[in-house]
Short mmCIF file of C-alpha atoms in Angstrom, two decimals:
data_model
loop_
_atom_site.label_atom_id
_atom_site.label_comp_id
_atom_site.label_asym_id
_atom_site.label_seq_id
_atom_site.Cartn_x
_atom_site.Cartn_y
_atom_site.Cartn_z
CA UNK B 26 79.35 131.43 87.38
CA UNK B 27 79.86 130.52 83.78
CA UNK B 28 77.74 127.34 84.12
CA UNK B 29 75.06 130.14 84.38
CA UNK B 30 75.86 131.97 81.58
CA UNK B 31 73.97 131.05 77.76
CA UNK B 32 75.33 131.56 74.84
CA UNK B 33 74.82 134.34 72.95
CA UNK B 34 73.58 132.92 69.58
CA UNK B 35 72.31 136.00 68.04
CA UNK B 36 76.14 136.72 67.85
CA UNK B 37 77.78 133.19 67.16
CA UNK B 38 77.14 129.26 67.32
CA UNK B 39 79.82 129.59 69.77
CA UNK B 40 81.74 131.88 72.71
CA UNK B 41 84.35 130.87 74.91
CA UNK B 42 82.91 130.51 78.66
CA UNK B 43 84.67 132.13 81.03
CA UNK B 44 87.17 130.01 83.06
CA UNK B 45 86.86 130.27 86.57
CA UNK B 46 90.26 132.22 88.74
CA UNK B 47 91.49 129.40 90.82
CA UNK B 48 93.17 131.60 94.56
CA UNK B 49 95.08 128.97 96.96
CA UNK B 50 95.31 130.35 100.40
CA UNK B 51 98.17 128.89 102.70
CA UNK B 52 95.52 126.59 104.05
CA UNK B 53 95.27 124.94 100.79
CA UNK B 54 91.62 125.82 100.26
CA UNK B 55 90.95 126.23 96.59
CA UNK B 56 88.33 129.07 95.87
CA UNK B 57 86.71 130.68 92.67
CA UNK B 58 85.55 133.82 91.65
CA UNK B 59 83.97 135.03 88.77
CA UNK B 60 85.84 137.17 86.28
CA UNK B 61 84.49 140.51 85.48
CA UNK B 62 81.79 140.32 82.79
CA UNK B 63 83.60 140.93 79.50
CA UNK B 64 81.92 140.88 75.88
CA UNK B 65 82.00 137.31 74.43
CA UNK B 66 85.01 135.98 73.43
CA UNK B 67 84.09 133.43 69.64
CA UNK B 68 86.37 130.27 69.92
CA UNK B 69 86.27 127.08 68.85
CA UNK B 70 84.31 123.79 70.26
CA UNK B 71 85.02 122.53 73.89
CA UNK B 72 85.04 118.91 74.70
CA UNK B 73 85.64 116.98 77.82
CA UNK B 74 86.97 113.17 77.91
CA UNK B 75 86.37 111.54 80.78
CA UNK B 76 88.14 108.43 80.77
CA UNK B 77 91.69 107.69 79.55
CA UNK B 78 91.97 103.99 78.56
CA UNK B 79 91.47 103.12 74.54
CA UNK B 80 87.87 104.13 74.11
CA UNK B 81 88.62 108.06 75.72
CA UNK B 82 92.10 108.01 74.56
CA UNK B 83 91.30 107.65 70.56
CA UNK B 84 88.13 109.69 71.42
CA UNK B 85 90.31 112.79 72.34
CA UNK B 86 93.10 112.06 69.86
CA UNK B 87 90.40 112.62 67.13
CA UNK B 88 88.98 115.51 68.49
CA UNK B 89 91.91 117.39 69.08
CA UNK B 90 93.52 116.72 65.37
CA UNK B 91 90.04 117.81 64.20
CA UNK B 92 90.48 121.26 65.74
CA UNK B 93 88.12 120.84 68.92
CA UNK B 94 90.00 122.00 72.19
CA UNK B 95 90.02 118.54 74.54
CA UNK B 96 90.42 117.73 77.96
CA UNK B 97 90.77 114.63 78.24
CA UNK B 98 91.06 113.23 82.37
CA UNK B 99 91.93 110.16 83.62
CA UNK B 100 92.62 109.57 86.92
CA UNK B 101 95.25 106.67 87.93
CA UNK B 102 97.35 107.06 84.63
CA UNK B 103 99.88 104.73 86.32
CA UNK B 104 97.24 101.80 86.75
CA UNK B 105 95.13 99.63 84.13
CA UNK B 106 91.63 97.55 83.93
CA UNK B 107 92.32 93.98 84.18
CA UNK B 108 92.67 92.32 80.84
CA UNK B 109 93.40 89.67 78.96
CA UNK B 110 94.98 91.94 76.80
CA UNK B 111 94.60 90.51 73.18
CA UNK B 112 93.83 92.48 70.21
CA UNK B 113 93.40 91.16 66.46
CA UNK B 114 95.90 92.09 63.63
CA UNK B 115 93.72 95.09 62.14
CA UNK B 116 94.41 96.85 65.16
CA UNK B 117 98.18 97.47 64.51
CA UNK B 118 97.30 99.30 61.25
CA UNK B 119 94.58 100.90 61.85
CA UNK B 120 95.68 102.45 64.92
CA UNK B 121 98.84 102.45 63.91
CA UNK B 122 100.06 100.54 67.32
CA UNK B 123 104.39 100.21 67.33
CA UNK B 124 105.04 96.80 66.64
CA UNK B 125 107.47 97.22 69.96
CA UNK B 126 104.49 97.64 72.33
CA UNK B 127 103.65 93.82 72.00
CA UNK B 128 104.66 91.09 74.41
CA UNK B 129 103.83 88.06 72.59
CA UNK B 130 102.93 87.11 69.11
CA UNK B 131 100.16 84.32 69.39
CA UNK B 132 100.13 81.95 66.64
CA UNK B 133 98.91 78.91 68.73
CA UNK B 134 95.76 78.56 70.77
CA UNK B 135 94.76 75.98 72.47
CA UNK B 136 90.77 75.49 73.98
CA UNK B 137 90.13 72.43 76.25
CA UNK B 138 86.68 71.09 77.09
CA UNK B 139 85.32 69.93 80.77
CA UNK B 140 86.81 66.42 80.10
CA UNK B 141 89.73 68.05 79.06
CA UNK B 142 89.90 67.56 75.21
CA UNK B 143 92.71 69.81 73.94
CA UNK B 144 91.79 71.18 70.35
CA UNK B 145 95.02 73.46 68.45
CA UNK B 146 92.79 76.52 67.48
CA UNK B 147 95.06 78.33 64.90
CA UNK B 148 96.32 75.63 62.44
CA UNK B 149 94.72 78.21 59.67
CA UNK B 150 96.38 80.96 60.45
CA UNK B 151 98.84 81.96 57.52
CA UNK B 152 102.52 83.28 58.00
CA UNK B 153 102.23 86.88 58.75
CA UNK B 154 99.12 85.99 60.53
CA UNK B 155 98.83 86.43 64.90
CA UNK B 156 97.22 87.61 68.08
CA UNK B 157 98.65 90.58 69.77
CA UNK B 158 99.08 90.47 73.24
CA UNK B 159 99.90 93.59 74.79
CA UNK B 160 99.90 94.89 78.94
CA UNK B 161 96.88 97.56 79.07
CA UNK B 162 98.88 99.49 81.13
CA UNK B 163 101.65 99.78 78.22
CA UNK B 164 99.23 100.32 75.05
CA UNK B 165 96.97 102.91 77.45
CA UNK B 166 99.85 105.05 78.29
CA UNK B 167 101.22 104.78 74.31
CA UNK B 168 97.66 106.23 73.34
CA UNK B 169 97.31 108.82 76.03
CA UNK B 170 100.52 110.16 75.35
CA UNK B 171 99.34 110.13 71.44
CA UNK B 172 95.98 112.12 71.99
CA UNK B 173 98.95 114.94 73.77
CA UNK B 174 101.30 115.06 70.80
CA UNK B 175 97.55 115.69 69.14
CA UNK B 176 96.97 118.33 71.40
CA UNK B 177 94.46 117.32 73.58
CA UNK B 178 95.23 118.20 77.50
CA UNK B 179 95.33 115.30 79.73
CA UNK B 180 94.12 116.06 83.42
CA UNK B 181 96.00 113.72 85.98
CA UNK B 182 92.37 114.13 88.12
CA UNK B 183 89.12 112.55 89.79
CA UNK B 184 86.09 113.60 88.28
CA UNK B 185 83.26 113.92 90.80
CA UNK B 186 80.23 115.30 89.74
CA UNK B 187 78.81 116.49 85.78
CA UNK B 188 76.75 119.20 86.05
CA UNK B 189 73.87 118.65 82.72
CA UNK B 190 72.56 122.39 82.21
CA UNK B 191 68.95 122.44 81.96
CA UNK B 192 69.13 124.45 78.23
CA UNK B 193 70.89 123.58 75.29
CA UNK B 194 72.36 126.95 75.00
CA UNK B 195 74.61 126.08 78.48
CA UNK B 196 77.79 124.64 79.01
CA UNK B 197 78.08 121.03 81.19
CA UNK B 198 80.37 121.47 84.15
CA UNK B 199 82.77 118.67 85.70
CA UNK B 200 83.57 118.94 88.98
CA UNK B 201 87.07 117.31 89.50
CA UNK B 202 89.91 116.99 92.15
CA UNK B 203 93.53 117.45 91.33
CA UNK B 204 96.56 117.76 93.28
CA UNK B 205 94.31 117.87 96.52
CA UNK B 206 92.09 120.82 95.14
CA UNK B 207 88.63 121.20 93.83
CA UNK B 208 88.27 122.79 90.23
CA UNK B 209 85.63 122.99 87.50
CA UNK B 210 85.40 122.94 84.04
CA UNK B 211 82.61 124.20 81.67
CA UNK B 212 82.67 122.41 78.19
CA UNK B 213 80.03 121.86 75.42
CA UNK B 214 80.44 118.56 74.29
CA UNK B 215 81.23 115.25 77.16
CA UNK B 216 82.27 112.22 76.25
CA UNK B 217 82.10 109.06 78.83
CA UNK B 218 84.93 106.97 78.23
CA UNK B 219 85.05 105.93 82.16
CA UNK B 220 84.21 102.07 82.44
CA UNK B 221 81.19 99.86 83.52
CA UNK B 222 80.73 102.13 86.48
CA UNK B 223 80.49 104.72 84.26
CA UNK B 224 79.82 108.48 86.41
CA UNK B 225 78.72 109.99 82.82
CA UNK B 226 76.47 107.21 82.49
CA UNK B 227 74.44 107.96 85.53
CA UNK B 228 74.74 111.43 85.09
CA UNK B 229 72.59 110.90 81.83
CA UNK B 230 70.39 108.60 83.75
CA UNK B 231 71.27 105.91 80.74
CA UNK B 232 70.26 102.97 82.38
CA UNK B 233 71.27 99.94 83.84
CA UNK B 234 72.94 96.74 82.47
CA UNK B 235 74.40 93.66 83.09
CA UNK B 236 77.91 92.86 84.37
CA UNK B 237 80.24 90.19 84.11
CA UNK B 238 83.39 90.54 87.04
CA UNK B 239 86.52 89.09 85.54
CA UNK B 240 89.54 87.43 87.83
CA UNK B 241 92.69 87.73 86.63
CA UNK B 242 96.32 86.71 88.43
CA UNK B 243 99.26 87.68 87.01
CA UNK B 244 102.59 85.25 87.42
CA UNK B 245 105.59 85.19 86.70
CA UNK B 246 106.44 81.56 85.61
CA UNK B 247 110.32 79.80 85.83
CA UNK B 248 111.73 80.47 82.81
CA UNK B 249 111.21 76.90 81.54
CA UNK B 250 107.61 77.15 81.83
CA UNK B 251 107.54 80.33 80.37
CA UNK B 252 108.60 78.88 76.97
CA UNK B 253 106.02 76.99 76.78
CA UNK B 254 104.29 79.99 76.75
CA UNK B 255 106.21 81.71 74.45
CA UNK B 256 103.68 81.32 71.01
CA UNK B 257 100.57 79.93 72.85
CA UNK B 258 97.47 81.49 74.32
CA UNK B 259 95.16 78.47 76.07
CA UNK B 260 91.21 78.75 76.93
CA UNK B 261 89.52 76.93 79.03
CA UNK B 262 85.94 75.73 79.34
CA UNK B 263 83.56 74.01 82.44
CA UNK B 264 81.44 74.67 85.21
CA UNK B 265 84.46 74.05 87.33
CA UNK B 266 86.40 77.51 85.96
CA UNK B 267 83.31 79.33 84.47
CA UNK B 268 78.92 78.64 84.60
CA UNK B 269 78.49 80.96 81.59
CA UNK B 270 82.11 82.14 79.61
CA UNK B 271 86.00 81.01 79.76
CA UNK B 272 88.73 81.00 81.86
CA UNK B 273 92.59 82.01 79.96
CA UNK B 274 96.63 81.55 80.19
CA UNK B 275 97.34 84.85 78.29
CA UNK B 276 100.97 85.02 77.38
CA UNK B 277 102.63 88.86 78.20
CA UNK B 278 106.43 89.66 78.22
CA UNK B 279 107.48 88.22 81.53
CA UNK B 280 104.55 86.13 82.92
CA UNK B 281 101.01 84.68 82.38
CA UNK B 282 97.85 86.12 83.37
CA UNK B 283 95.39 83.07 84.18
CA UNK B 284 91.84 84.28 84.99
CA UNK B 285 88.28 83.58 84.11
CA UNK B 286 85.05 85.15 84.51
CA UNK B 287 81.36 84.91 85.20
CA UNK B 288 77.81 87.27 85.13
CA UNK B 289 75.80 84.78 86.90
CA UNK B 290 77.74 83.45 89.73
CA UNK B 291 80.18 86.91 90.92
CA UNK B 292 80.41 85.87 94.20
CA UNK B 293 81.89 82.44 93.13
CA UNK B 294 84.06 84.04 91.26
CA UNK B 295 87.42 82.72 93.40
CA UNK B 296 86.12 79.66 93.60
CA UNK B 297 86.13 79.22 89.71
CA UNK B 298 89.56 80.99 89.76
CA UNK B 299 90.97 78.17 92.07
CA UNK B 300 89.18 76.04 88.89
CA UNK B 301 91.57 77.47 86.37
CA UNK B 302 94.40 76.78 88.92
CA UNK B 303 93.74 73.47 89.20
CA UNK B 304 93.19 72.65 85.59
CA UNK B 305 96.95 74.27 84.72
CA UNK B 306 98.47 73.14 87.86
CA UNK B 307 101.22 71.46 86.11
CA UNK B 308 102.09 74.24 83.80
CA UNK B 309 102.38 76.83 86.10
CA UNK B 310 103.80 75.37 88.90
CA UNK B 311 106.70 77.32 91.07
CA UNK B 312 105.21 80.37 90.06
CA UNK B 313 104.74 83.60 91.71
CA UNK B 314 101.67 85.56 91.29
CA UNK B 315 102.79 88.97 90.87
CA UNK B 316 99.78 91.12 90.81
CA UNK B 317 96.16 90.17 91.26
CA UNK B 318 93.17 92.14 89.20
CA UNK B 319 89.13 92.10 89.02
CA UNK B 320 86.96 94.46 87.60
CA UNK B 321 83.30 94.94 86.02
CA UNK B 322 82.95 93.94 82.25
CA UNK B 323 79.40 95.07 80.42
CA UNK B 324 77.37 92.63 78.99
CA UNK B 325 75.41 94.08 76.34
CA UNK B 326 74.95 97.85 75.19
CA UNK B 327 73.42 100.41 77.09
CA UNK B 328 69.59 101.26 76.40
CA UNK B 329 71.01 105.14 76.09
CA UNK B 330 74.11 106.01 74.62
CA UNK B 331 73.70 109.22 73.84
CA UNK B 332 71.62 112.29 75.35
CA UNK B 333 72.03 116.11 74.95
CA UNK B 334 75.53 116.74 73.72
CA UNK B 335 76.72 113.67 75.85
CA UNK B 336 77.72 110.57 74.34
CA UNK B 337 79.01 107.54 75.66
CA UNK B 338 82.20 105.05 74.10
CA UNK B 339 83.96 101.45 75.12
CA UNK B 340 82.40 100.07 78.02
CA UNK B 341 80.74 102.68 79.38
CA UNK B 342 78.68 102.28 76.63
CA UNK B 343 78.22 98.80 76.98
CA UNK B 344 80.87 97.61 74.12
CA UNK B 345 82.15 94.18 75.11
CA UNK B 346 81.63 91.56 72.75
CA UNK B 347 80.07 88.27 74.57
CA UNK B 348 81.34 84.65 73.81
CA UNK B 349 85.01 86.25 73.43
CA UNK B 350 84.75 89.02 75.79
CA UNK B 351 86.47 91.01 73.56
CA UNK B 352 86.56 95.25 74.35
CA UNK B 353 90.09 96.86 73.20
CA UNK B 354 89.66 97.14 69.50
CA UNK B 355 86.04 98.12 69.96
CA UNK B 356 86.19 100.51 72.65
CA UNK B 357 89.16 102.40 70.76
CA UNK B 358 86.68 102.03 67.30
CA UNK B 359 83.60 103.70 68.89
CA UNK B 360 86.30 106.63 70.72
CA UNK B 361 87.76 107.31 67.38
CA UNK B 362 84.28 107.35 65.84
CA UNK B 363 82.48 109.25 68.47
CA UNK B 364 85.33 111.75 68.00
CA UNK B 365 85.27 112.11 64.42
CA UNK B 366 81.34 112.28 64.22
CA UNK B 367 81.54 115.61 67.03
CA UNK B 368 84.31 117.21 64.87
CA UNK B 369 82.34 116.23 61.65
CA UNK B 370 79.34 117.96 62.81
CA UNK B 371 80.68 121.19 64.56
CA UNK B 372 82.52 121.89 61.33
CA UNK B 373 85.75 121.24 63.07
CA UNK B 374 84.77 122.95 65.94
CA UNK B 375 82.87 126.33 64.34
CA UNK B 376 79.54 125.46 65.83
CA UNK B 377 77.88 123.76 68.12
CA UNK B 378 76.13 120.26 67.87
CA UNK B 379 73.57 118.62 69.64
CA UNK B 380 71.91 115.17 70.10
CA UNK B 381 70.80 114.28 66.40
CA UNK B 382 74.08 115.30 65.50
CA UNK B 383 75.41 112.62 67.84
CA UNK B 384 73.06 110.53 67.02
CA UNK B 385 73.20 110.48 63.22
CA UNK B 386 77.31 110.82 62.76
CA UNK B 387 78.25 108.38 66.11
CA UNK B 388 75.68 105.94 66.92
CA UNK B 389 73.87 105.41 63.36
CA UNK B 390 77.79 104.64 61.95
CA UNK B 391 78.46 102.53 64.77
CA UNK B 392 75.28 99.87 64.91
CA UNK B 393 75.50 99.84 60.88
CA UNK B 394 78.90 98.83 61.63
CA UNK B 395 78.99 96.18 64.45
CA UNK B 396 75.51 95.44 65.46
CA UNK B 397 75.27 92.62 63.72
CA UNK B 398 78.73 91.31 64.95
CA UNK B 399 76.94 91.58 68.65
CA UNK B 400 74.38 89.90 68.06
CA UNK B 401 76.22 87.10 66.63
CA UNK B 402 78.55 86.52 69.10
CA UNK B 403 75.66 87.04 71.60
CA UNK B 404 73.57 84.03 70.08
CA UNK B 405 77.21 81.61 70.18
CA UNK B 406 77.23 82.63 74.15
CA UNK B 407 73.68 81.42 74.56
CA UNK B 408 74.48 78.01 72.32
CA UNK B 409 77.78 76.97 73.58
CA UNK B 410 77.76 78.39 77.24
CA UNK B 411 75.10 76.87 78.63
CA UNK B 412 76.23 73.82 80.11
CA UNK B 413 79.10 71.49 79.69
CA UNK B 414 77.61 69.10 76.77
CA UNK B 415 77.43 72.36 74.82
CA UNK B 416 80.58 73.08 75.74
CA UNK B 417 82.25 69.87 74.64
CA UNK B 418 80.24 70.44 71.28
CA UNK B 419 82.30 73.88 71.22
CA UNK B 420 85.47 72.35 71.42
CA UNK B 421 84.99 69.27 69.00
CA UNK B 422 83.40 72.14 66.52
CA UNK B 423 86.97 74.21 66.98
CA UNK B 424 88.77 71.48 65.54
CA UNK B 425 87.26 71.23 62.17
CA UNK B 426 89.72 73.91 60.13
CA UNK B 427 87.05 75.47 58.12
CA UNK B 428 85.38 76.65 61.85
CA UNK B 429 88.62 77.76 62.36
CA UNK B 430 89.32 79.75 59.47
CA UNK B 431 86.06 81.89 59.82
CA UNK B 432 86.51 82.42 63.26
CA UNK B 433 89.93 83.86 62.79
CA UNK B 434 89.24 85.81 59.80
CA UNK B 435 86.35 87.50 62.01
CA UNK B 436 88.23 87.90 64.93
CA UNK B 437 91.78 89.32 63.23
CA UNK B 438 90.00 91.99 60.79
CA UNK B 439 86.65 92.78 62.23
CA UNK B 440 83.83 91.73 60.21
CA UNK B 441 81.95 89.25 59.52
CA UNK B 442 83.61 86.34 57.36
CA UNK B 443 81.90 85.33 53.96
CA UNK B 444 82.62 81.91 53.25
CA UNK B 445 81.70 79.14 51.02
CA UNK B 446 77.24 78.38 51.18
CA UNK B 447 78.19 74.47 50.99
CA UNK B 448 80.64 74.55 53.40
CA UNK B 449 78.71 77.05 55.93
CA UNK B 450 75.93 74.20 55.38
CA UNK B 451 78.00 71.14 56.43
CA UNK B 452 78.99 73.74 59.58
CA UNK B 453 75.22 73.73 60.73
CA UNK B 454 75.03 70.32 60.28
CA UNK B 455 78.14 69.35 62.06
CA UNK B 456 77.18 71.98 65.17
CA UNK B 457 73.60 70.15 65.44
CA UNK B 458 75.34 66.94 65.29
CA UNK B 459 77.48 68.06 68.06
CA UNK B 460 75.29 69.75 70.28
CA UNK B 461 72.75 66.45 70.28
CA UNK B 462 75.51 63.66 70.84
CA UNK B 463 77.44 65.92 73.55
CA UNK B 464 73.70 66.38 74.71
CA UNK B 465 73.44 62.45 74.86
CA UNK B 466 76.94 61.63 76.21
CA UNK B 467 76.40 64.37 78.90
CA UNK B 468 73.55 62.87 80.41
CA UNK B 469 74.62 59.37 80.00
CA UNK B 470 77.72 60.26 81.99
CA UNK B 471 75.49 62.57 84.81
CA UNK B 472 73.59 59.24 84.87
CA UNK B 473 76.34 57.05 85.41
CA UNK B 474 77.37 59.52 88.18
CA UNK B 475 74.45 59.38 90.04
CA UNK B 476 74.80 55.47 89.57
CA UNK B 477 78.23 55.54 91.27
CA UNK B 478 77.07 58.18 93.72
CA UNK B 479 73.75 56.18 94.77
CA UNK B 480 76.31 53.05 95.57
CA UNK B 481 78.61 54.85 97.81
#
């Protein structure tokens, strides 16, 4: 079979395997034989995407317009991952996303604290300035269809099993059903665009990590609650919705999608979405939910990302910022840069690459890039998650506008803000201030509690 066959080197980087003859019999059995050997065919790169949301979607859009032929599979192109579905203003530019795809623009955000103290998050944002909230199952389709018009082919199929050849002179081959038969594929290059439970992943033995599940309901409000909706995105914090991250109201074009999530306490995880329930009862009352969603979120990078002439992208590799929770914009980054870095190194295809290539163009760009951005956001998580005093010394920190201002400049064009030495001074100060009186308060109220409770 061609996942046998080596290359012939002495003769070119590259050769085009043979693709296996597909024969249906009226039992629908699918069978392959080999083709007659034939002298090497020389032909350009072949890649395989596996995995079409953002992340395997921009990954195959830049290999195909760099010459590479792509396959790019997904297999439920009609469904979506849960998601809040926010992405920052950078994103419509740089990914040049139609300004028609969005549902809502968000120019007010609201966060509320366990003793519900509302703070308006977005009083800095200028004019032309907003959030982007789009349905994944909208912008995934948009890009899909994109990576086509590119010339990548998309494969409506279920991958079940990647072959890794023992030599790095043979193909990979992916196993995959579609329209109830068995076929297989031999490529050079793999990319693992395919989630948290990422098949590629494990394939490449890259190792374990950490999972948060998020909750998310999706309802469709009256249309009088809806407007109040119309500009505003709310966040909520407290043990009672969330142990360790948020729970949301995300505004989309004819509902709300309220849901939270957790890493540490999963099988709570409808408990603390009746918590989010309760806390907007009011709001979202005589609504119908109208779909209900969960699914894995990583917590942190993968130890491996790359091996052989596999790489990994989005959140099979792990890319989902913590404190936010944020994944779109960065799994559709590290696909477009994963792709770019394979057709930089093959020449646009002429030869073939291997892992230092990957390596050095993919994975050396990308931690230069946003590694520090992780890191970041992963210390905030750690400082303001923790409990509920730190999380009432979040909140009163959101209100000051200068907080606000970095935040947002961060958040809407991905890096890291550079603001004024004095002022990022008097923001330590204030968030030790506020961490050690919402330290104080917190207890004195838990011991006031305990007061009431010993009485009863």
């Amino acid at each position: 079979m061609a996942a046998t066959q080596t290359y012939l080197a002495d003769l070119h980087p590259l050769r085009c395997l043979p693709t296996p003859l597909k024969i249906q019999n009226p039992q629908n059995q699918c069978h392959y034989f080999k083709q007659k050997s034939t002298n090497p065919v020389i032909c350009k790169l072949k890649a395989a995407v596996i995995g079409g949301g953002p992340a395997g979607s921009s990954a195959a859009e830049a290999l195909a317009a760099g010459g590479i032929e792509t396959y790019l599979f997904e297999r439920s192109p009609a469904t979506a991952k849960p998601c809040g579905g926010a992405i920052p203003l950078c994103m419509l530019d740089e990914f040049s996303i139609p300004l028609h795809l969005i549902d809502r623009r968000v120019t007010q955000m609201r966060i509320v604290s366990p003793s519900n103290l509302v703070v308006d998050f977005g009083k800095t944002l200028k004019p032309h300035e907003f959030i982007a909230m789009l349905r994944r199952e909208v912008l995934d389709s948009f890009l899909r269809q994109r990576a086509e018009s590119s010339g990548a082919t998309l494969l409506k199929a279920l991958v079940t099993n990647l072959v890794v050849p023992t030599s790095s002179r043979e193909p990979y081959l992916i196993h995959y059903i579609m329209d109830n038969c068995r076929r297989q594929l031999a490529v050079d290059v793999v990319i693992g665009a395919d989630g948290a439970n990422s098949r590629v992943a494990k394939s490449i033995k890259a190792g374990n990590y950490s999972t948060a599940i998020a909750f998310q309901e999706r309802i469709k409000l009256p249309e009088d609650k809806m407007g109040y909706y119309e500009n505003l995105a709310e966040m909520y914090v407290g043990n009672d919705v969330s142990p360790d991250f948020y729970a949301w109201v995300f505004p989309k074009c004819d509902h709300v999608a309220v849901g939270t999530g957790t890493v540490c306490s999963k099988a709570d995880i409808k408990s603390l979405q009746r918590g989010i329930r309760a806390r907007v009862r009011s709001k979202i009352e005589g609504g119908k939910v109208i779909k209900v969603e969960a699914h894995p979120i990583p917590e942190h990078p993968r130890p491996i990302r790359v091996r052989g002439r596999i790489a990994l992208v989005g959140d099979a590799a792990g890319y989902v910022t913590k404190c936010s929770g944020e994944g779109i914009y960065f799994a559709a980054k590290s696909g477009r840069i994963c792709g770019e870095a394979i057709v930089k190194a093959s020449e646009g295809g002429e030869k073939i690459i291997n892992e230092d290539d990957l390596k050095r163009e993919y994975l050396r760009k990308w931690d230069d890039k946003y590694f520090t951005t992780f890191k970041f956001l992963d210390v905030l998580q750690k400082v303001f998650y923790g409990n509920n005093a730190a999380r009432e010394a979040l909140v009163e920190l959101c209100g000051d506008e200068y907080v606000q201002r970095m935040t947002f400049d961060s958040y809407l064009y991905k890096k890291l803000a550079s603001g004024n030495r004095w002022e990022d001074a008097k923001m330590v100060m204030n968030t030790i201030s506020s961490l050690v009186r919402c330290n104080i308060m917190g207890r004195e109220v838990e011991a006031s509690a305990q007061k009431i409770l010993s009485r009863v």
